[in-house]
Amino acid sequence: MRDPYEVLGVRKGASKEEIKKAYLELVKKYHPDKFKDNPLRELAEEKLKEINEAYNILMNDQYSNYEYSTYDPTSLYQKVRDLIMQGNIAQAENLLNQNPRNDAEWFYLMGIIYQKRGWINQAYRYFIEAYNRDPGNYEYRRAKEQFEMASRNYEWSAYNRGYRRHNDCDICTICQIIACWECCCDNDIGC
């Protein structure tokens, strides 16, 4: 069977109302009763059977997994992108994990999910993998380069076990400055 969205003439991700409207129009158009004494009757019956099957698939709530694994993988990725934009990070991750494709787009979207959660190291690893699988993709390259530029502005601090900017003062630096200043002021040097 062809893509059910294509059969019904609706866009991928169409609402149930849009699907139902398109279905009813096609049923009217291809109903075999309209072709009683016509040689196209058998063709209309086959077309109606295909329309009914497409409608049943799309109206079934379980269709999402079937849709993404059977037809166009870009529909899975578009759905994941939509979920991320809506803030449904957990649902987007579940959808990706249910349909592991291990292609560059899959890794890129997982990177975005981890980035949204604040898990920067994992996000960066996914972005690198996406870039390595498709180095010509501008979106993957940009994500990887943004992380690399951001990491140049930070250094690892063993003392506070986190990232800090090169020019930022931590508490130890401030204490050292105060101690030096007090030392100098106690000896009447520089005050």
Short mmCIF file of N, CA and C in Angstrom, two decimals:
data_model
loop_
_atom_site.label_atom_id
_atom_site.label_comp_id
_atom_site.label_asym_id
_atom_site.label_seq_id
_atom_site.Cartn_x
_atom_site.Cartn_y
_atom_site.Cartn_z
N MET A 1 0.82 -1.19 0.00
CA MET A 1 0.00 0.00 0.00
C MET A 1 0.87 1.25 0.00
N ARG A 2 0.39 2.27 -0.68
CA ARG A 2 1.10 3.55 -0.70
C ARG A 2 0.95 4.26 0.65
N ASP A 3 1.67 5.34 0.80
CA ASP A 3 1.57 6.17 1.99
C ASP A 3 0.12 6.61 2.17
N PRO A 4 -0.49 6.34 3.33
CA PRO A 4 -1.91 6.68 3.53
C PRO A 4 -2.21 8.17 3.40
N TYR A 5 -1.25 9.02 3.76
CA TYR A 5 -1.45 10.45 3.59
C TYR A 5 -1.59 10.78 2.11
N GLU A 6 -0.75 10.16 1.32
CA GLU A 6 -0.79 10.37 -0.12
C GLU A 6 -2.10 9.86 -0.72
N VAL A 7 -2.54 8.70 -0.27
CA VAL A 7 -3.79 8.12 -0.77
C VAL A 7 -4.96 9.06 -0.53
N LEU A 8 -5.01 9.66 0.66
CA LEU A 8 -6.12 10.55 1.00
C LEU A 8 -5.89 11.99 0.54
N GLY A 9 -4.68 12.28 0.07
CA GLY A 9 -4.40 13.62 -0.44
C GLY A 9 -4.29 14.67 0.64
N VAL A 10 -3.78 14.28 1.82
CA VAL A 10 -3.59 15.24 2.91
C VAL A 10 -2.11 15.30 3.26
N ARG A 11 -1.74 16.37 3.93
CA ARG A 11 -0.33 16.53 4.33
C ARG A 11 -0.01 15.59 5.50
N LYS A 12 1.24 15.24 5.64
CA LYS A 12 1.66 14.41 6.77
C LYS A 12 1.42 15.19 8.06
N GLY A 13 0.89 14.50 9.04
CA GLY A 13 0.59 15.14 10.32
C GLY A 13 -0.74 15.88 10.32
N ALA A 14 -1.58 15.65 9.31
CA ALA A 14 -2.88 16.31 9.25
C ALA A 14 -3.74 15.90 10.45
N SER A 15 -4.64 16.79 10.84
CA SER A 15 -5.52 16.49 11.97
C SER A 15 -6.55 15.43 11.56
N LYS A 16 -7.17 14.83 12.57
CA LYS A 16 -8.19 13.81 12.28
C LYS A 16 -9.37 14.41 11.52
N GLU A 17 -9.68 15.67 11.79
CA GLU A 17 -10.77 16.33 11.07
C GLU A 17 -10.43 16.48 9.58
N GLU A 18 -9.19 16.88 9.30
CA GLU A 18 -8.76 17.02 7.90
C GLU A 18 -8.78 15.66 7.20
N ILE A 19 -8.35 14.64 7.90
CA ILE A 19 -8.32 13.29 7.33
C ILE A 19 -9.75 12.83 7.03
N LYS A 20 -10.65 13.06 7.98
CA LYS A 20 -12.04 12.63 7.80
C LYS A 20 -12.69 13.36 6.63
N LYS A 21 -12.45 14.66 6.52
CA LYS A 21 -13.02 15.46 5.43
C LYS A 21 -12.53 14.94 4.08
N ALA A 22 -11.21 14.70 3.97
CA ALA A 22 -10.65 14.19 2.71
C ALA A 22 -11.21 12.81 2.39
N TYR A 23 -11.35 11.99 3.42
CA TYR A 23 -11.89 10.64 3.25
C TYR A 23 -13.30 10.68 2.68
N LEU A 24 -14.16 11.50 3.28
CA LEU A 24 -15.56 11.58 2.83
C LEU A 24 -15.67 12.07 1.40
N GLU A 25 -14.82 13.02 1.03
CA GLU A 25 -14.83 13.53 -0.35
C GLU A 25 -14.42 12.43 -1.33
N LEU A 26 -13.40 11.66 -0.96
CA LEU A 26 -12.94 10.58 -1.85
C LEU A 26 -13.96 9.44 -1.93
N VAL A 27 -14.64 9.15 -0.83
CA VAL A 27 -15.66 8.10 -0.86
C VAL A 27 -16.79 8.50 -1.82
N LYS A 28 -17.19 9.77 -1.76
CA LYS A 28 -18.22 10.24 -2.68
C LYS A 28 -17.75 10.14 -4.13
N LYS A 29 -16.51 10.47 -4.34
CA LYS A 29 -15.96 10.49 -5.71
C LYS A 29 -15.81 9.09 -6.30
N TYR A 30 -15.36 8.12 -5.48
CA TYR A 30 -15.03 6.79 -5.99
C TYR A 30 -16.01 5.70 -5.59
N HIS A 31 -17.14 6.05 -5.01
CA HIS A 31 -18.07 5.02 -4.58
C HIS A 31 -18.54 4.21 -5.80
N PRO A 32 -18.49 2.87 -5.69
CA PRO A 32 -18.84 2.02 -6.83
C PRO A 32 -20.26 2.21 -7.35
N ASP A 33 -21.17 2.66 -6.51
CA ASP A 33 -22.54 2.88 -6.97
C ASP A 33 -22.62 3.95 -8.05
N LYS A 34 -21.65 4.85 -8.08
CA LYS A 34 -21.62 5.87 -9.12
C LYS A 34 -21.22 5.27 -10.48
N PHE A 35 -20.67 4.06 -10.45
CA PHE A 35 -20.15 3.42 -11.66
C PHE A 35 -20.91 2.12 -11.96
N LYS A 36 -22.22 2.10 -11.79
CA LYS A 36 -23.00 0.87 -11.93
C LYS A 36 -22.77 0.15 -13.24
N ASP A 37 -23.01 0.79 -14.32
CA ASP A 37 -22.88 0.15 -15.63
C ASP A 37 -21.66 0.68 -16.37
N ASN A 38 -20.59 0.90 -15.63
CA ASN A 38 -19.40 1.50 -16.20
C ASN A 38 -18.25 0.51 -16.09
N PRO A 39 -17.41 0.41 -17.12
CA PRO A 39 -16.26 -0.50 -17.03
C PRO A 39 -15.24 -0.08 -15.96
N LEU A 40 -15.34 1.13 -15.45
CA LEU A 40 -14.42 1.60 -14.42
C LEU A 40 -14.86 1.19 -13.01
N ARG A 41 -15.95 0.43 -12.92
CA ARG A 41 -16.49 0.03 -11.62
C ARG A 41 -15.45 -0.73 -10.79
N GLU A 42 -14.76 -1.69 -11.40
CA GLU A 42 -13.75 -2.48 -10.66
C GLU A 42 -12.61 -1.59 -10.18
N LEU A 43 -12.19 -0.67 -11.02
CA LEU A 43 -11.13 0.25 -10.64
C LEU A 43 -11.58 1.12 -9.46
N ALA A 44 -12.83 1.58 -9.51
CA ALA A 44 -13.38 2.38 -8.41
C ALA A 44 -13.44 1.57 -7.12
N GLU A 45 -13.81 0.30 -7.22
CA GLU A 45 -13.86 -0.57 -6.03
C GLU A 45 -12.47 -0.72 -5.42
N GLU A 46 -11.46 -0.92 -6.26
CA GLU A 46 -10.09 -1.05 -5.76
C GLU A 46 -9.62 0.25 -5.11
N LYS A 47 -9.94 1.36 -5.75
CA LYS A 47 -9.56 2.66 -5.21
C LYS A 47 -10.24 2.90 -3.87
N LEU A 48 -11.51 2.57 -3.77
CA LEU A 48 -12.24 2.75 -2.51
C LEU A 48 -11.67 1.87 -1.41
N LYS A 49 -11.27 0.66 -1.78
CA LYS A 49 -10.65 -0.24 -0.80
C LYS A 49 -9.35 0.38 -0.27
N GLU A 50 -8.55 0.95 -1.15
CA GLU A 50 -7.30 1.60 -0.75
C GLU A 50 -7.59 2.82 0.14
N ILE A 51 -8.62 3.58 -0.22
CA ILE A 51 -9.00 4.76 0.56
C ILE A 51 -9.44 4.35 1.97
N ASN A 52 -10.27 3.31 2.06
CA ASN A 52 -10.73 2.82 3.36
C ASN A 52 -9.56 2.34 4.22
N GLU A 53 -8.64 1.62 3.61
CA GLU A 53 -7.48 1.12 4.36
C GLU A 53 -6.63 2.28 4.87
N ALA A 54 -6.39 3.27 4.02
CA ALA A 54 -5.61 4.45 4.43
C ALA A 54 -6.30 5.18 5.57
N TYR A 55 -7.60 5.36 5.45
CA TYR A 55 -8.37 6.05 6.49
C TYR A 55 -8.27 5.30 7.82
N ASN A 56 -8.44 3.99 7.78
CA ASN A 56 -8.37 3.19 9.01
C ASN A 56 -7.01 3.29 9.66
N ILE A 57 -5.96 3.28 8.86
CA ILE A 57 -4.61 3.39 9.42
C ILE A 57 -4.41 4.75 10.08
N LEU A 58 -4.80 5.81 9.39
CA LEU A 58 -4.56 7.15 9.92
C LEU A 58 -5.43 7.47 11.13
N MET A 59 -6.62 6.93 11.19
CA MET A 59 -7.50 7.22 12.32
C MET A 59 -7.18 6.37 13.54
N ASN A 60 -6.39 5.35 13.37
CA ASN A 60 -5.99 4.50 14.48
C ASN A 60 -4.94 5.23 15.30
N ASP A 61 -5.15 5.34 16.60
CA ASP A 61 -4.20 6.05 17.46
C ASP A 61 -2.84 5.36 17.54
N GLN A 62 -2.79 4.10 17.20
CA GLN A 62 -1.53 3.38 17.22
C GLN A 62 -0.72 3.64 15.96
N TYR A 63 -1.23 4.48 15.06
CA TYR A 63 -0.60 4.69 13.76
C TYR A 63 0.78 5.32 13.87
N SER A 64 1.03 6.13 14.89
CA SER A 64 2.27 6.89 14.92
C SER A 64 3.49 6.00 14.78
N ASN A 65 3.56 4.88 15.50
CA ASN A 65 4.73 4.00 15.38
C ASN A 65 4.75 3.33 14.01
N TYR A 66 3.59 2.90 13.52
CA TYR A 66 3.50 2.25 12.22
C TYR A 66 3.91 3.23 11.12
N GLU A 67 3.40 4.45 11.24
CA GLU A 67 3.68 5.47 10.23
C GLU A 67 5.17 5.70 10.09
N TYR A 68 5.83 5.90 11.21
CA TYR A 68 7.22 6.30 11.15
C TYR A 68 8.14 5.16 10.76
N SER A 69 7.78 3.95 11.08
CA SER A 69 8.65 2.84 10.74
C SER A 69 8.39 2.31 9.34
N THR A 70 7.18 2.56 8.79
CA THR A 70 6.82 1.98 7.50
C THR A 70 7.03 2.95 6.35
N TYR A 71 6.78 4.20 6.57
CA TYR A 71 6.80 5.14 5.46
C TYR A 71 8.01 6.05 5.52
N ASP A 72 7.79 7.30 5.36
CA ASP A 72 8.84 8.29 5.24
C ASP A 72 9.51 8.58 6.58
N PRO A 73 10.82 8.34 6.71
CA PRO A 73 11.47 8.62 7.99
C PRO A 73 11.47 10.10 8.33
N THR A 74 11.35 10.96 7.34
CA THR A 74 11.32 12.38 7.65
C THR A 74 10.08 12.75 8.44
N SER A 75 9.00 11.97 8.31
CA SER A 75 7.80 12.26 9.10
C SER A 75 8.08 12.02 10.59
N LEU A 76 8.88 11.01 10.90
CA LEU A 76 9.28 10.78 12.29
C LEU A 76 10.06 11.98 12.79
N TYR A 77 11.04 12.40 12.01
CA TYR A 77 11.89 13.50 12.44
C TYR A 77 11.11 14.81 12.54
N GLN A 78 10.16 15.03 11.65
CA GLN A 78 9.35 16.23 11.74
C GLN A 78 8.49 16.20 13.00
N LYS A 79 7.95 15.05 13.32
CA LYS A 79 7.15 14.91 14.53
C LYS A 79 8.01 15.17 15.77
N VAL A 80 9.23 14.64 15.78
CA VAL A 80 10.13 14.86 16.91
C VAL A 80 10.48 16.35 17.03
N ARG A 81 10.75 17.00 15.91
CA ARG A 81 11.05 18.43 15.93
C ARG A 81 9.85 19.22 16.47
N ASP A 82 8.66 18.85 16.05
CA ASP A 82 7.46 19.52 16.53
C ASP A 82 7.31 19.34 18.04
N LEU A 83 7.55 18.13 18.52
CA LEU A 83 7.45 17.86 19.96
C LEU A 83 8.48 18.68 20.74
N ILE A 84 9.68 18.78 20.21
CA ILE A 84 10.72 19.57 20.87
C ILE A 84 10.30 21.04 20.93
N MET A 85 9.77 21.55 19.83
CA MET A 85 9.32 22.94 19.79
C MET A 85 8.18 23.19 20.78
N GLN A 86 7.35 22.17 21.01
CA GLN A 86 6.23 22.29 21.95
C GLN A 86 6.68 22.09 23.39
N GLY A 87 7.95 21.70 23.58
CA GLY A 87 8.47 21.46 24.92
C GLY A 87 8.22 20.06 25.44
N ASN A 88 7.75 19.17 24.60
CA ASN A 88 7.50 17.78 25.00
C ASN A 88 8.77 16.94 24.78
N ILE A 89 9.78 17.23 25.57
CA ILE A 89 11.09 16.61 25.40
C ILE A 89 11.03 15.11 25.65
N ALA A 90 10.36 14.69 26.71
CA ALA A 90 10.28 13.26 27.04
C ALA A 90 9.58 12.49 25.93
N GLN A 91 8.49 13.04 25.40
CA GLN A 91 7.76 12.36 24.34
C GLN A 91 8.61 12.30 23.07
N ALA A 92 9.34 13.35 22.78
CA ALA A 92 10.23 13.35 21.61
C ALA A 92 11.31 12.28 21.76
N GLU A 93 11.89 12.19 22.95
CA GLU A 93 12.93 11.18 23.18
C GLU A 93 12.35 9.77 23.07
N ASN A 94 11.17 9.55 23.63
CA ASN A 94 10.53 8.23 23.53
C ASN A 94 10.29 7.84 22.09
N LEU A 95 9.82 8.78 21.29
CA LEU A 95 9.56 8.50 19.88
C LEU A 95 10.85 8.14 19.15
N LEU A 96 11.92 8.86 19.43
CA LEU A 96 13.20 8.52 18.81
C LEU A 96 13.70 7.16 19.27
N ASN A 97 13.57 6.88 20.56
CA ASN A 97 14.05 5.59 21.08
C ASN A 97 13.23 4.41 20.58
N GLN A 98 11.95 4.64 20.26
CA GLN A 98 11.12 3.57 19.72
C GLN A 98 11.46 3.28 18.26
N ASN A 99 12.10 4.22 17.60
CA ASN A 99 12.41 4.09 16.19
C ASN A 99 13.89 4.38 15.94
N PRO A 100 14.78 3.61 16.53
CA PRO A 100 16.21 3.92 16.37
C PRO A 100 16.66 3.65 14.93
N ARG A 101 17.10 4.68 14.28
CA ARG A 101 17.57 4.56 12.89
C ARG A 101 19.08 4.70 12.82
N ASN A 102 19.64 5.36 13.81
CA ASN A 102 21.08 5.56 13.88
C ASN A 102 21.65 6.24 12.64
N ASP A 103 20.88 7.17 12.07
CA ASP A 103 21.43 8.00 11.00
C ASP A 103 21.75 9.37 11.58
N ALA A 104 22.31 10.24 10.77
CA ALA A 104 22.79 11.53 11.26
C ALA A 104 21.67 12.36 11.89
N GLU A 105 20.51 12.38 11.28
CA GLU A 105 19.39 13.17 11.81
C GLU A 105 18.95 12.66 13.18
N TRP A 106 18.96 11.35 13.35
CA TRP A 106 18.58 10.76 14.64
C TRP A 106 19.54 11.26 15.73
N PHE A 107 20.84 11.22 15.45
CA PHE A 107 21.82 11.67 16.43
C PHE A 107 21.69 13.18 16.70
N TYR A 108 21.43 13.95 15.65
CA TYR A 108 21.26 15.39 15.82
C TYR A 108 20.08 15.70 16.74
N LEU A 109 18.95 15.05 16.50
CA LEU A 109 17.76 15.30 17.32
C LEU A 109 17.97 14.85 18.77
N MET A 110 18.67 13.75 18.96
CA MET A 110 18.99 13.33 20.33
C MET A 110 19.88 14.38 21.00
N GLY A 111 20.80 14.96 20.23
CA GLY A 111 21.64 16.03 20.76
C GLY A 111 20.81 17.22 21.22
N ILE A 112 19.83 17.60 20.44
CA ILE A 112 18.96 18.71 20.82
C ILE A 112 18.19 18.38 22.11
N ILE A 113 17.71 17.15 22.19
CA ILE A 113 16.97 16.73 23.39
C ILE A 113 17.86 16.83 24.63
N TYR A 114 19.08 16.33 24.52
CA TYR A 114 19.99 16.41 25.67
C TYR A 114 20.38 17.85 25.98
N GLN A 115 20.54 18.65 24.95
CA GLN A 115 20.86 20.06 25.17
C GLN A 115 19.72 20.76 25.91
N LYS A 116 18.49 20.48 25.52
CA LYS A 116 17.32 21.09 26.18
C LYS A 116 17.24 20.67 27.65
N ARG A 117 17.72 19.47 27.94
CA ARG A 117 17.70 18.99 29.33
C ARG A 117 18.86 19.54 30.14
N GLY A 118 19.82 20.16 29.45
CA GLY A 118 20.99 20.68 30.13
C GLY A 118 22.11 19.68 30.27
N TRP A 119 22.02 18.55 29.60
CA TRP A 119 23.06 17.53 29.64
C TRP A 119 24.03 17.79 28.49
N ILE A 120 24.89 18.75 28.71
CA ILE A 120 25.72 19.31 27.66
C ILE A 120 26.72 18.31 27.08
N ASN A 121 27.37 17.54 27.93
CA ASN A 121 28.37 16.58 27.42
C ASN A 121 27.73 15.54 26.50
N GLN A 122 26.57 15.02 26.89
CA GLN A 122 25.88 14.04 26.05
C GLN A 122 25.41 14.69 24.76
N ALA A 123 24.89 15.91 24.84
CA ALA A 123 24.43 16.62 23.65
C ALA A 123 25.58 16.80 22.67
N TYR A 124 26.72 17.21 23.18
CA TYR A 124 27.89 17.43 22.32
C TYR A 124 28.31 16.13 21.62
N ARG A 125 28.28 15.03 22.35
CA ARG A 125 28.64 13.73 21.73
C ARG A 125 27.69 13.38 20.59
N TYR A 126 26.40 13.62 20.80
CA TYR A 126 25.42 13.34 19.73
C TYR A 126 25.63 14.27 18.54
N PHE A 127 25.93 15.55 18.79
CA PHE A 127 26.17 16.48 17.69
C PHE A 127 27.40 16.07 16.89
N ILE A 128 28.44 15.64 17.58
CA ILE A 128 29.66 15.19 16.88
C ILE A 128 29.33 13.98 16.01
N GLU A 129 28.57 13.03 16.55
CA GLU A 129 28.22 11.83 15.78
C GLU A 129 27.38 12.19 14.56
N ALA A 130 26.44 13.11 14.72
CA ALA A 130 25.62 13.55 13.58
C ALA A 130 26.52 14.18 12.52
N TYR A 131 27.43 15.03 12.96
CA TYR A 131 28.35 15.68 12.01
C TYR A 131 29.24 14.65 11.32
N ASN A 132 29.75 13.69 12.07
CA ASN A 132 30.63 12.67 11.48
C ASN A 132 29.90 11.82 10.44
N ARG A 133 28.61 11.59 10.65
CA ARG A 133 27.84 10.79 9.70
C ARG A 133 27.43 11.57 8.46
N ASP A 134 27.32 12.90 8.60
CA ASP A 134 26.95 13.74 7.45
C ASP A 134 27.64 15.10 7.58
N PRO A 135 28.96 15.15 7.28
CA PRO A 135 29.71 16.39 7.47
C PRO A 135 29.27 17.53 6.55
N GLY A 136 28.56 17.24 5.50
CA GLY A 136 28.11 18.27 4.59
C GLY A 136 26.85 18.99 5.04
N ASN A 137 26.21 18.51 6.10
CA ASN A 137 24.96 19.11 6.57
C ASN A 137 25.27 20.35 7.40
N TYR A 138 24.73 21.48 6.95
CA TYR A 138 24.99 22.75 7.61
C TYR A 138 24.49 22.76 9.06
N GLU A 139 23.31 22.21 9.28
CA GLU A 139 22.69 22.21 10.61
C GLU A 139 23.55 21.44 11.61
N TYR A 140 24.05 20.29 11.22
CA TYR A 140 24.88 19.47 12.12
C TYR A 140 26.21 20.17 12.38
N ARG A 141 26.80 20.72 11.32
CA ARG A 141 28.08 21.42 11.46
C ARG A 141 27.94 22.62 12.38
N ARG A 142 26.85 23.38 12.20
CA ARG A 142 26.63 24.56 13.03
C ARG A 142 26.48 24.19 14.50
N ALA A 143 25.72 23.14 14.80
CA ALA A 143 25.54 22.72 16.20
C ALA A 143 26.89 22.33 16.82
N LYS A 144 27.67 21.57 16.07
CA LYS A 144 28.99 21.15 16.56
C LYS A 144 29.89 22.36 16.79
N GLU A 145 29.91 23.28 15.84
CA GLU A 145 30.79 24.45 15.95
C GLU A 145 30.36 25.37 17.08
N GLN A 146 29.06 25.50 17.32
CA GLN A 146 28.60 26.33 18.42
C GLN A 146 29.07 25.78 19.75
N PHE A 147 29.03 24.47 19.90
CA PHE A 147 29.53 23.86 21.13
C PHE A 147 31.03 24.07 21.26
N GLU A 148 31.75 23.95 20.15
CA GLU A 148 33.20 24.12 20.21
C GLU A 148 33.58 25.56 20.55
N MET A 149 32.84 26.53 19.99
CA MET A 149 33.13 27.94 20.31
C MET A 149 32.82 28.22 21.77
N ALA A 150 31.73 27.68 22.26
CA ALA A 150 31.37 27.90 23.67
C ALA A 150 32.41 27.28 24.59
N SER A 151 32.93 26.12 24.20
CA SER A 151 33.90 25.45 25.08
C SER A 151 35.24 26.18 25.10
N ARG A 152 35.54 26.96 24.06
CA ARG A 152 36.78 27.75 24.06
C ARG A 152 36.73 28.86 25.10
N ASN A 153 35.54 29.32 25.44
CA ASN A 153 35.38 30.38 26.42
C ASN A 153 35.36 29.87 27.86
N TYR A 154 35.41 28.58 28.02
CA TYR A 154 35.35 27.99 29.35
C TYR A 154 36.57 27.11 29.59
N GLU A 155 36.94 26.98 30.82
CA GLU A 155 38.02 26.06 31.17
C GLU A 155 37.57 25.18 32.31
N TRP A 156 38.16 24.03 32.39
CA TRP A 156 37.81 23.10 33.45
C TRP A 156 38.52 23.51 34.73
N SER A 157 37.78 23.60 35.78
CA SER A 157 38.34 23.96 37.07
C SER A 157 38.25 22.75 37.98
N ALA A 158 39.38 22.19 38.34
CA ALA A 158 39.39 21.02 39.22
C ALA A 158 38.89 21.39 40.61
N TYR A 159 39.06 22.65 40.98
CA TYR A 159 38.66 23.06 42.32
C TYR A 159 37.14 23.00 42.49
N ASN A 160 36.39 23.62 41.57
CA ASN A 160 34.95 23.65 41.76
C ASN A 160 34.22 22.62 40.92
N ARG A 161 34.96 21.76 40.22
CA ARG A 161 34.39 20.65 39.45
C ARG A 161 33.30 21.11 38.48
N GLY A 162 33.56 22.18 37.82
CA GLY A 162 32.60 22.69 36.84
C GLY A 162 33.28 23.59 35.85
N TYR A 163 32.49 24.19 34.99
CA TYR A 163 33.03 25.09 34.00
C TYR A 163 32.97 26.52 34.52
N ARG A 164 33.96 27.33 34.13
CA ARG A 164 33.91 28.75 34.44
C ARG A 164 34.58 29.50 33.30
N ARG A 165 34.19 30.73 33.11
CA ARG A 165 34.76 31.53 32.04
C ARG A 165 36.20 31.89 32.41
N HIS A 166 37.04 32.08 31.39
CA HIS A 166 38.45 32.42 31.61
C HIS A 166 38.61 33.67 32.47
N ASN A 167 37.83 34.68 32.23
CA ASN A 167 38.02 35.96 32.90
C ASN A 167 37.21 36.11 34.17
N ASP A 168 36.44 35.12 34.54
CA ASP A 168 35.65 35.19 35.77
C ASP A 168 36.52 34.90 36.99
N CYS A 169 36.20 35.56 38.08
CA CYS A 169 36.92 35.31 39.33
C CYS A 169 36.13 34.30 40.16
N ASP A 170 36.83 33.29 40.66
CA ASP A 170 36.17 32.39 41.59
C ASP A 170 36.52 32.84 43.01
N ILE A 171 36.00 32.18 44.00
CA ILE A 171 36.17 32.60 45.40
C ILE A 171 37.63 32.55 45.84
N CYS A 172 38.39 31.58 45.32
CA CYS A 172 39.81 31.49 45.70
C CYS A 172 40.58 32.71 45.20
N THR A 173 40.30 33.12 43.97
CA THR A 173 40.98 34.28 43.41
C THR A 173 40.65 35.53 44.23
N ILE A 174 39.39 35.67 44.59
CA ILE A 174 38.98 36.83 45.39
C ILE A 174 39.69 36.82 46.74
N CYS A 175 39.75 35.67 47.40
CA CYS A 175 40.44 35.56 48.70
C CYS A 175 41.92 35.90 48.57
N GLN A 176 42.55 35.45 47.50
CA GLN A 176 43.96 35.76 47.29
C GLN A 176 44.18 37.26 47.13
N ILE A 177 43.31 37.91 46.41
CA ILE A 177 43.43 39.36 46.20
C ILE A 177 43.25 40.09 47.53
N ILE A 178 42.25 39.67 48.31
CA ILE A 178 42.01 40.31 49.61
C ILE A 178 43.19 40.08 50.55
N ALA A 179 43.73 38.87 50.58
CA ALA A 179 44.87 38.57 51.46
C ALA A 179 46.08 39.41 51.07
N CYS A 180 46.35 39.54 49.80
CA CYS A 180 47.48 40.36 49.35
C CYS A 180 47.25 41.83 49.70
N TRP A 181 46.03 42.29 49.50
CA TRP A 181 45.71 43.68 49.79
C TRP A 181 45.87 43.98 51.28
N GLU A 182 45.38 43.07 52.15
CA GLU A 182 45.51 43.26 53.59
C GLU A 182 46.97 43.24 54.02
N CYS A 183 47.73 42.35 53.41
CA CYS A 183 49.14 42.24 53.72
C CYS A 183 49.85 43.56 53.39
N CYS A 184 49.54 44.08 52.23
CA CYS A 184 50.16 45.33 51.80
C CYS A 184 49.70 46.51 52.67
N CYS A 185 48.44 46.51 53.05
CA CYS A 185 47.89 47.62 53.85
C CYS A 185 48.39 47.58 55.29
N ASP A 186 48.63 46.37 55.84
CA ASP A 186 49.13 46.25 57.20
C ASP A 186 50.54 46.81 57.30
N ASN A 187 51.31 46.72 56.26
CA ASN A 187 52.68 47.20 56.26
C ASN A 187 52.78 48.62 55.73
N ASP A 188 51.65 49.28 55.58
CA ASP A 188 51.58 50.64 55.06
C ASP A 188 52.21 50.75 53.68
N ILE A 189 52.10 49.68 52.92
CA ILE A 189 52.63 49.71 51.56
C ILE A 189 51.45 49.87 50.61
N GLY A 190 51.40 50.88 49.87
CA GLY A 190 50.39 51.05 48.84
C GLY A 190 49.05 51.50 49.33
N CYS A 191 48.84 51.83 50.62
CA CYS A 191 47.53 52.28 51.10
C CYS A 191 47.51 53.77 51.27
#
